[in-house]
mmCIF file with all atom_site columns, C-alpha atoms in Angstrom:
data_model
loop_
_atom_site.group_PDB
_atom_site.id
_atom_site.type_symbol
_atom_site.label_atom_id
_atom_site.label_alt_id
_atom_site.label_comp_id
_atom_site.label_asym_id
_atom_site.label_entity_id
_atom_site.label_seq_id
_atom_site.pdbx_PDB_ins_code
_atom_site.Cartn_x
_atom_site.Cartn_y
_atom_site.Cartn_z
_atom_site.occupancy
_atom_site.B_iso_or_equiv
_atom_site.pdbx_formal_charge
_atom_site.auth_seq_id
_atom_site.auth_comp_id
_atom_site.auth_asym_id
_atom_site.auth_atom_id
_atom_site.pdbx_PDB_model_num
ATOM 1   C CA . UNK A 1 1   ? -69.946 4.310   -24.226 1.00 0.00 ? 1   UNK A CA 1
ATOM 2   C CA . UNK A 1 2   ? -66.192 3.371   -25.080 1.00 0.00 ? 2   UNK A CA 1
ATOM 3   C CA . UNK A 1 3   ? -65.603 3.357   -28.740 1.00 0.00 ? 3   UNK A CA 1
ATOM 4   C CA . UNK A 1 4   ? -64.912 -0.382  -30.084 1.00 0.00 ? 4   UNK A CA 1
ATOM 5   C CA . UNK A 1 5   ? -61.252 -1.246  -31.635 1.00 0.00 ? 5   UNK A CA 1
ATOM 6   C CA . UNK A 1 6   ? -61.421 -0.492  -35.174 1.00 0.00 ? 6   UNK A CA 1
ATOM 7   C CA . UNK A 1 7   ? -61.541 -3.166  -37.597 1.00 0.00 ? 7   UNK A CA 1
ATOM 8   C CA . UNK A 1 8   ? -58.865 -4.370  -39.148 1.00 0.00 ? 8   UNK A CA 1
ATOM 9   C CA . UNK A 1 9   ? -59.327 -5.131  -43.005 1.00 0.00 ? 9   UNK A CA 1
ATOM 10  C CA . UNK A 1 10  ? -59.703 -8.643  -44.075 1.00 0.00 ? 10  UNK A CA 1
ATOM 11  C CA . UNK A 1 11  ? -56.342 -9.972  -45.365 1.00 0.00 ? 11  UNK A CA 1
ATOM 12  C CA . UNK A 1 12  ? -55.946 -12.635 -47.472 1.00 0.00 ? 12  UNK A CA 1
ATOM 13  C CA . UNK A 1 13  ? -53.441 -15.775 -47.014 1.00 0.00 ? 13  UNK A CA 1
ATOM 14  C CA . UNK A 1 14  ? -50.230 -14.537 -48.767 1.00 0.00 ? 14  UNK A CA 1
ATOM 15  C CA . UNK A 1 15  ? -50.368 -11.496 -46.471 1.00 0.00 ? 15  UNK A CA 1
ATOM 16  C CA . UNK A 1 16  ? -50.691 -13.567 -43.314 1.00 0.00 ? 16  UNK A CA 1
ATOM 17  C CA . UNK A 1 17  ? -48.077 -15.515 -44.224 1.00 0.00 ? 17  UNK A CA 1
ATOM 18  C CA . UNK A 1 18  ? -45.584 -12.809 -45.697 1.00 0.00 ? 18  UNK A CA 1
ATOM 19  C CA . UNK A 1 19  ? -46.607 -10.944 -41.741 1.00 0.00 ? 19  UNK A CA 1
ATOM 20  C CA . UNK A 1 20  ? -45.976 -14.252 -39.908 1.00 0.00 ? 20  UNK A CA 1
ATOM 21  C CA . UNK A 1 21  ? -42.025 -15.144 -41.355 1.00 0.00 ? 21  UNK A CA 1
ATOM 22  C CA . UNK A 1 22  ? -41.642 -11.355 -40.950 1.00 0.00 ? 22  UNK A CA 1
ATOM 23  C CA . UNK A 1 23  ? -42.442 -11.682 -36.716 1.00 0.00 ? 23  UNK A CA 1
ATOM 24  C CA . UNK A 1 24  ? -41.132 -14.937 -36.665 1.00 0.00 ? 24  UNK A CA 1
ATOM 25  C CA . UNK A 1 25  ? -37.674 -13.162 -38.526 1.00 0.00 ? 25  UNK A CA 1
ATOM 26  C CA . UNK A 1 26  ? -38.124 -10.094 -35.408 1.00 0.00 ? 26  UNK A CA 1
ATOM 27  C CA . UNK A 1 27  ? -38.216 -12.930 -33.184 1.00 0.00 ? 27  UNK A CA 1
ATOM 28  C CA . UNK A 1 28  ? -34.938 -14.465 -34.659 1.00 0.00 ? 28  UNK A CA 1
ATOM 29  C CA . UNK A 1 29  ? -33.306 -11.359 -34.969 1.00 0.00 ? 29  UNK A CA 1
ATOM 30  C CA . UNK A 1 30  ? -34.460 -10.312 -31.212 1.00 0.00 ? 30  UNK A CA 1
ATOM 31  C CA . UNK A 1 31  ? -33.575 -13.945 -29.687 1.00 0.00 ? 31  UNK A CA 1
ATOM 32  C CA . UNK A 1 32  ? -29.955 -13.364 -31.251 1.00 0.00 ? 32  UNK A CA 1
ATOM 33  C CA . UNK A 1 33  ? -30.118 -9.498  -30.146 1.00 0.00 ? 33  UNK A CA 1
ATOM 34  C CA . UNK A 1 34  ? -30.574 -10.765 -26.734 1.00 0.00 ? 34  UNK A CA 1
ATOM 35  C CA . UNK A 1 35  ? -28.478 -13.994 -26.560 1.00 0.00 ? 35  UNK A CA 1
ATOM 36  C CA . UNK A 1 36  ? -25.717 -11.405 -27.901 1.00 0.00 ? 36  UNK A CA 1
ATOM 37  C CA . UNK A 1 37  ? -26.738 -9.170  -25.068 1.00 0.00 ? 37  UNK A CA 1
ATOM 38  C CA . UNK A 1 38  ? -26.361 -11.673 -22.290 1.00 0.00 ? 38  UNK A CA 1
ATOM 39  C CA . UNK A 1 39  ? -23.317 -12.986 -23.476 1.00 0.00 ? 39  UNK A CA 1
ATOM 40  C CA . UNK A 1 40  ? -21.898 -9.853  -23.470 1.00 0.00 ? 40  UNK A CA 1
ATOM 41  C CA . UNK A 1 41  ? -22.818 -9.180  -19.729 1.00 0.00 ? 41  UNK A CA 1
ATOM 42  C CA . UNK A 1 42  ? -21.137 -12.554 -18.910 1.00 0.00 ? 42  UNK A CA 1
ATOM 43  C CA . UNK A 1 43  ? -18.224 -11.339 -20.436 1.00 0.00 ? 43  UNK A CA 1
ATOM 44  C CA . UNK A 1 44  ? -18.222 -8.656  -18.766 1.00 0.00 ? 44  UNK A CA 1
ATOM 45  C CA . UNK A 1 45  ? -19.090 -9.809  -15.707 1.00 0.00 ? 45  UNK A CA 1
ATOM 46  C CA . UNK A 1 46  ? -16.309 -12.673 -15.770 1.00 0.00 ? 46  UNK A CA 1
ATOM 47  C CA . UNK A 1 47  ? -14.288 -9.968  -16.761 1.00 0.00 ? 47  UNK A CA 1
ATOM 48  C CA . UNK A 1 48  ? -15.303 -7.791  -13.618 1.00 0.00 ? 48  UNK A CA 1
ATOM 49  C CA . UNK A 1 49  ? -14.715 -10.723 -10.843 1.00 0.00 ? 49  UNK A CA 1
ATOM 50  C CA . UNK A 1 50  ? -10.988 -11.305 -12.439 1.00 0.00 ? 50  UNK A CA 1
ATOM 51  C CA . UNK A 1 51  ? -10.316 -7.603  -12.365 1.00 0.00 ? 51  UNK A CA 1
ATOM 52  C CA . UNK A 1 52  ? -11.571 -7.634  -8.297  1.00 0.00 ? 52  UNK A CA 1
ATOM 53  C CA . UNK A 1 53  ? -9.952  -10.753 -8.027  1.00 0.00 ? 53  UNK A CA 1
ATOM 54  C CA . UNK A 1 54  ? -6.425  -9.254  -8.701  1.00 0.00 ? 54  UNK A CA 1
ATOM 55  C CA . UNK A 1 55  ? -7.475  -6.149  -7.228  1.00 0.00 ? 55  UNK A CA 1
ATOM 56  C CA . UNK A 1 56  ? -7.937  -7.952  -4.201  1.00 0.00 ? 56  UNK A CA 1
ATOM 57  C CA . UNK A 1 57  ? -4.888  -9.894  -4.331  1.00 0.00 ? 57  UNK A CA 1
ATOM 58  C CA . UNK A 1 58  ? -3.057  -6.612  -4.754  1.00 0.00 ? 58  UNK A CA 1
ATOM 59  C CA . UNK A 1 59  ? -4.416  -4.807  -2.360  1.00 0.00 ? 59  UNK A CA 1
ATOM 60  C CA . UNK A 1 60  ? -3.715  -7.979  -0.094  1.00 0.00 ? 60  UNK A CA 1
ATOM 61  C CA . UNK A 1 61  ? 0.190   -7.646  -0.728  1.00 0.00 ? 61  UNK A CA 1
ATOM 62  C CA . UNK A 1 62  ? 0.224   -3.688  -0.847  1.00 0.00 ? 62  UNK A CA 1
ATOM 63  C CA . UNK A 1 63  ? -1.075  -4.128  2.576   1.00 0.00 ? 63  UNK A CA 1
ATOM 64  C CA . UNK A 1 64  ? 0.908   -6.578  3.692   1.00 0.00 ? 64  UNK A CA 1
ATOM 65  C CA . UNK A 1 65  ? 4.299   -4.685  2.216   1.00 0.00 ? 65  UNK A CA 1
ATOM 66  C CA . UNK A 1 66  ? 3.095   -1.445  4.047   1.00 0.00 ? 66  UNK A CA 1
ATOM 67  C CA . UNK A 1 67  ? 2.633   -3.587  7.291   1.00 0.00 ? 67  UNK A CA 1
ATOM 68  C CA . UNK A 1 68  ? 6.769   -5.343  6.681   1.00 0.00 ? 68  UNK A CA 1
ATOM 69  C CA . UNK A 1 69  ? 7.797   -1.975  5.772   1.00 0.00 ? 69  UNK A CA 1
ATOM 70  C CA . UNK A 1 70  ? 6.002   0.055   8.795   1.00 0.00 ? 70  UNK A CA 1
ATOM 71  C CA . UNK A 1 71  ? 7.973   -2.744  11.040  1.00 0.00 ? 71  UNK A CA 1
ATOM 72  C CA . UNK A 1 72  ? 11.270  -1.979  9.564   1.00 0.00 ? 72  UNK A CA 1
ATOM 73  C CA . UNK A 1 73  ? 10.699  1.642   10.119  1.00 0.00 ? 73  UNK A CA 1
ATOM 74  C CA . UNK A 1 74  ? 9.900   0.869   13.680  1.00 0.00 ? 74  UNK A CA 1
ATOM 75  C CA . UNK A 1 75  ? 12.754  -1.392  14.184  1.00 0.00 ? 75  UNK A CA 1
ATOM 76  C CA . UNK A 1 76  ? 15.286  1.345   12.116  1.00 0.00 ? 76  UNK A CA 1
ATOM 77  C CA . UNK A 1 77  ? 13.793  4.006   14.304  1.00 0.00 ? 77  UNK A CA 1
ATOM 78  C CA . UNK A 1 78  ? 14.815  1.578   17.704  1.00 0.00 ? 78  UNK A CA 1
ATOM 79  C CA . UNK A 1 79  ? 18.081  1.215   16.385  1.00 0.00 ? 79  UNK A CA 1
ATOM 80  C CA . UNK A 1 80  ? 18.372  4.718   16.006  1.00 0.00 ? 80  UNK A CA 1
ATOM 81  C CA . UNK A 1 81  ? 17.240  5.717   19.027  1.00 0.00 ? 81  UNK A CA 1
ATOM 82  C CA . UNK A 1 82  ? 19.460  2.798   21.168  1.00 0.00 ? 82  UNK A CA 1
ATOM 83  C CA . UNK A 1 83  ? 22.305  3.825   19.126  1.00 0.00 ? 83  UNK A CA 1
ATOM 84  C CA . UNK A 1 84  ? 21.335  7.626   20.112  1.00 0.00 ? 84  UNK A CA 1
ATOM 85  C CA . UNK A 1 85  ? 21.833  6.619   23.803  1.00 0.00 ? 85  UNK A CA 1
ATOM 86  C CA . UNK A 1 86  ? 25.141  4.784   22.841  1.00 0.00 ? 86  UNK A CA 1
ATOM 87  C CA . UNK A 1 87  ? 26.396  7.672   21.671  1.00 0.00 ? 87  UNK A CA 1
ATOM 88  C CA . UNK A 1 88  ? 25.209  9.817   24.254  1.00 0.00 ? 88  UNK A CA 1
ATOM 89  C CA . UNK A 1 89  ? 26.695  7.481   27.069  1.00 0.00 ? 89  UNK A CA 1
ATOM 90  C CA . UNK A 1 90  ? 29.923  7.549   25.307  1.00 0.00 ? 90  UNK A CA 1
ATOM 91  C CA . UNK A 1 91  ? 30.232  11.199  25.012  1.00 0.00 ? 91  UNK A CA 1
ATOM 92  C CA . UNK A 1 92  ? 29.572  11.590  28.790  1.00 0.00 ? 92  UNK A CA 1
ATOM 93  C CA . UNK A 1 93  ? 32.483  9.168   29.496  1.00 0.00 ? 93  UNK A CA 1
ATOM 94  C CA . UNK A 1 94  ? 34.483  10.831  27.196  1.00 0.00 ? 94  UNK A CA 1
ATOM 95  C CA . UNK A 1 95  ? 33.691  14.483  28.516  1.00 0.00 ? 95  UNK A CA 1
ATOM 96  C CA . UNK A 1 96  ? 34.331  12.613  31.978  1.00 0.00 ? 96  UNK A CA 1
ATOM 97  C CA . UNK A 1 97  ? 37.677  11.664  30.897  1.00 0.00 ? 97  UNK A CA 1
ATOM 98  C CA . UNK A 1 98  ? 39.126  14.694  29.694  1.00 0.00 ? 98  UNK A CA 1
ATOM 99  C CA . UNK A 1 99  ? 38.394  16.446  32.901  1.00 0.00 ? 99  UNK A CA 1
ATOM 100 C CA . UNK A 1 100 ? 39.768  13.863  34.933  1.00 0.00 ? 100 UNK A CA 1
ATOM 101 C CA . UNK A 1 101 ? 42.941  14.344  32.369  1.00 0.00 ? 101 UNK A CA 1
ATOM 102 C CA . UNK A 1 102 ? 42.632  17.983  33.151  1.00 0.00 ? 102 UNK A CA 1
ATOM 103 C CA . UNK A 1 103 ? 42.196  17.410  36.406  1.00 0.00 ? 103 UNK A CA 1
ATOM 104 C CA . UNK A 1 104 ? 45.299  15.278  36.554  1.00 0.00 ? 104 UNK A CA 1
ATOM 105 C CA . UNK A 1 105 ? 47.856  17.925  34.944  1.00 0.00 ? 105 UNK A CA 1
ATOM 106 C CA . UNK A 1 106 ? 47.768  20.682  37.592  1.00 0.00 ? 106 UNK A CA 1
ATOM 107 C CA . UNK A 1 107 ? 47.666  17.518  40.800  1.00 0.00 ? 107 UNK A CA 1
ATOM 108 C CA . UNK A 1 108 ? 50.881  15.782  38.552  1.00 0.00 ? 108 UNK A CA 1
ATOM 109 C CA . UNK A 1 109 ? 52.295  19.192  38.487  1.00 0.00 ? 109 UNK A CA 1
ATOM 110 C CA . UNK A 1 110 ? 51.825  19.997  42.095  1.00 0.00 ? 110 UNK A CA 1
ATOM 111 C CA . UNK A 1 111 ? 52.883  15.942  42.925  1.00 0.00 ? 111 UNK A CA 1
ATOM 112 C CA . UNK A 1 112 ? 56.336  16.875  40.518  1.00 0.00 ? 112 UNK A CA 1
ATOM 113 C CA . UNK A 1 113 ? 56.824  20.373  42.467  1.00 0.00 ? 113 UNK A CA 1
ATOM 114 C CA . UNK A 1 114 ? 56.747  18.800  46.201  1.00 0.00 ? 114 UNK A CA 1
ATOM 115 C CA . UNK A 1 115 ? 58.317  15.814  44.811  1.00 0.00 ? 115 UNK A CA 1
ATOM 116 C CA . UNK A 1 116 ? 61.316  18.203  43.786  1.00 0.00 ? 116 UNK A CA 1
ATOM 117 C CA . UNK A 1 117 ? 61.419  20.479  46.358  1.00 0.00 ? 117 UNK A CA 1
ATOM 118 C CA . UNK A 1 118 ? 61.626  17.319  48.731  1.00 0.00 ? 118 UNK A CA 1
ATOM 119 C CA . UNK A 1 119 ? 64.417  15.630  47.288  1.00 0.00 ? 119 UNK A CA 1
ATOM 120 C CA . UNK A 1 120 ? 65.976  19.829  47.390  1.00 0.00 ? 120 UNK A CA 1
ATOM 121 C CA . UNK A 1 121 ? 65.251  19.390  50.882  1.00 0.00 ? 121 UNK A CA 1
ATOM 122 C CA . UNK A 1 122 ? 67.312  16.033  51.486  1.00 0.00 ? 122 UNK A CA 1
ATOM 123 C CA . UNK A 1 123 ? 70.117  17.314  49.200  1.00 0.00 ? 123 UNK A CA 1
ATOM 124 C CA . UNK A 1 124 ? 70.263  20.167  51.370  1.00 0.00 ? 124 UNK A CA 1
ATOM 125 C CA . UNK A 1 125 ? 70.068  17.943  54.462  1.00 0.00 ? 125 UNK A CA 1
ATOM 126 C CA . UNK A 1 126 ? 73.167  15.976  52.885  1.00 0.00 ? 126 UNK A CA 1
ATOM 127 C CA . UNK A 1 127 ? 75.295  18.434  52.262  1.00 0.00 ? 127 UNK A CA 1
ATOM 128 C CA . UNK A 1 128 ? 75.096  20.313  55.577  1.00 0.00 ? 128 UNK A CA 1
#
């Protein structure tokens, strides 16, 4: 058989008052514990939504400034590149040209030789 609770003495009225203001002061003190408590987790949760509010907002413009600054990079690195081919064209026509110059010397100089030894020729014709 299960033992029965054991009694609890008899008290008399000034106890069962000075016991009740004593729970109903745990119950103050543990209302204000917890009305402290939640307050506190409102705080902190306001708190928490403003910090991933601007967390959000930064992230928002860090990505958007990564996104304008990976299009300048791809627009600097088109420039480059067409200004690469500029160059590259240009040095061809240059490299072109200073053959041709070279090219022209010895032809001028032969052009100057037959040129000469013509007019030698008609001198020669003139005089005889």
């Amino acid at each position: 058989q299960p033992t029965p609770p054991p009694r609890l003495p008899a008290m008399d009225d000034a106890t069962v008052k000075r016991l009740q203001e004593n729970l109903l002061k745990a119950r103050q003190q543990f209302d204000q514990w917890a009305a402290d408590r939640v307050a506190h987790l409102e705080t902190t949760k306001t708190q928490h939504a403003a910090s991933l509010s601007t967390l959000q907002e930064s992230t928002t413009a860090a990505a958007a400034s990564l996104s304008q600054s990976e299009a300048a990079l791809h627009a600097s690195r088109a420039r480059v590149a067409a200004e690469s081919a500029e160059l590259a064209a240009l040095s061809a026509s240059l490299a072109h040209m200073e053959s041709r110059v070279a090219g022209l010397a010895p032809q001028q100089a032969a052009a100057v030789a037959e040129a000469a030894a013509g007019m030698r020729g008609v001198e020669e014709a003139g005089v005889r």
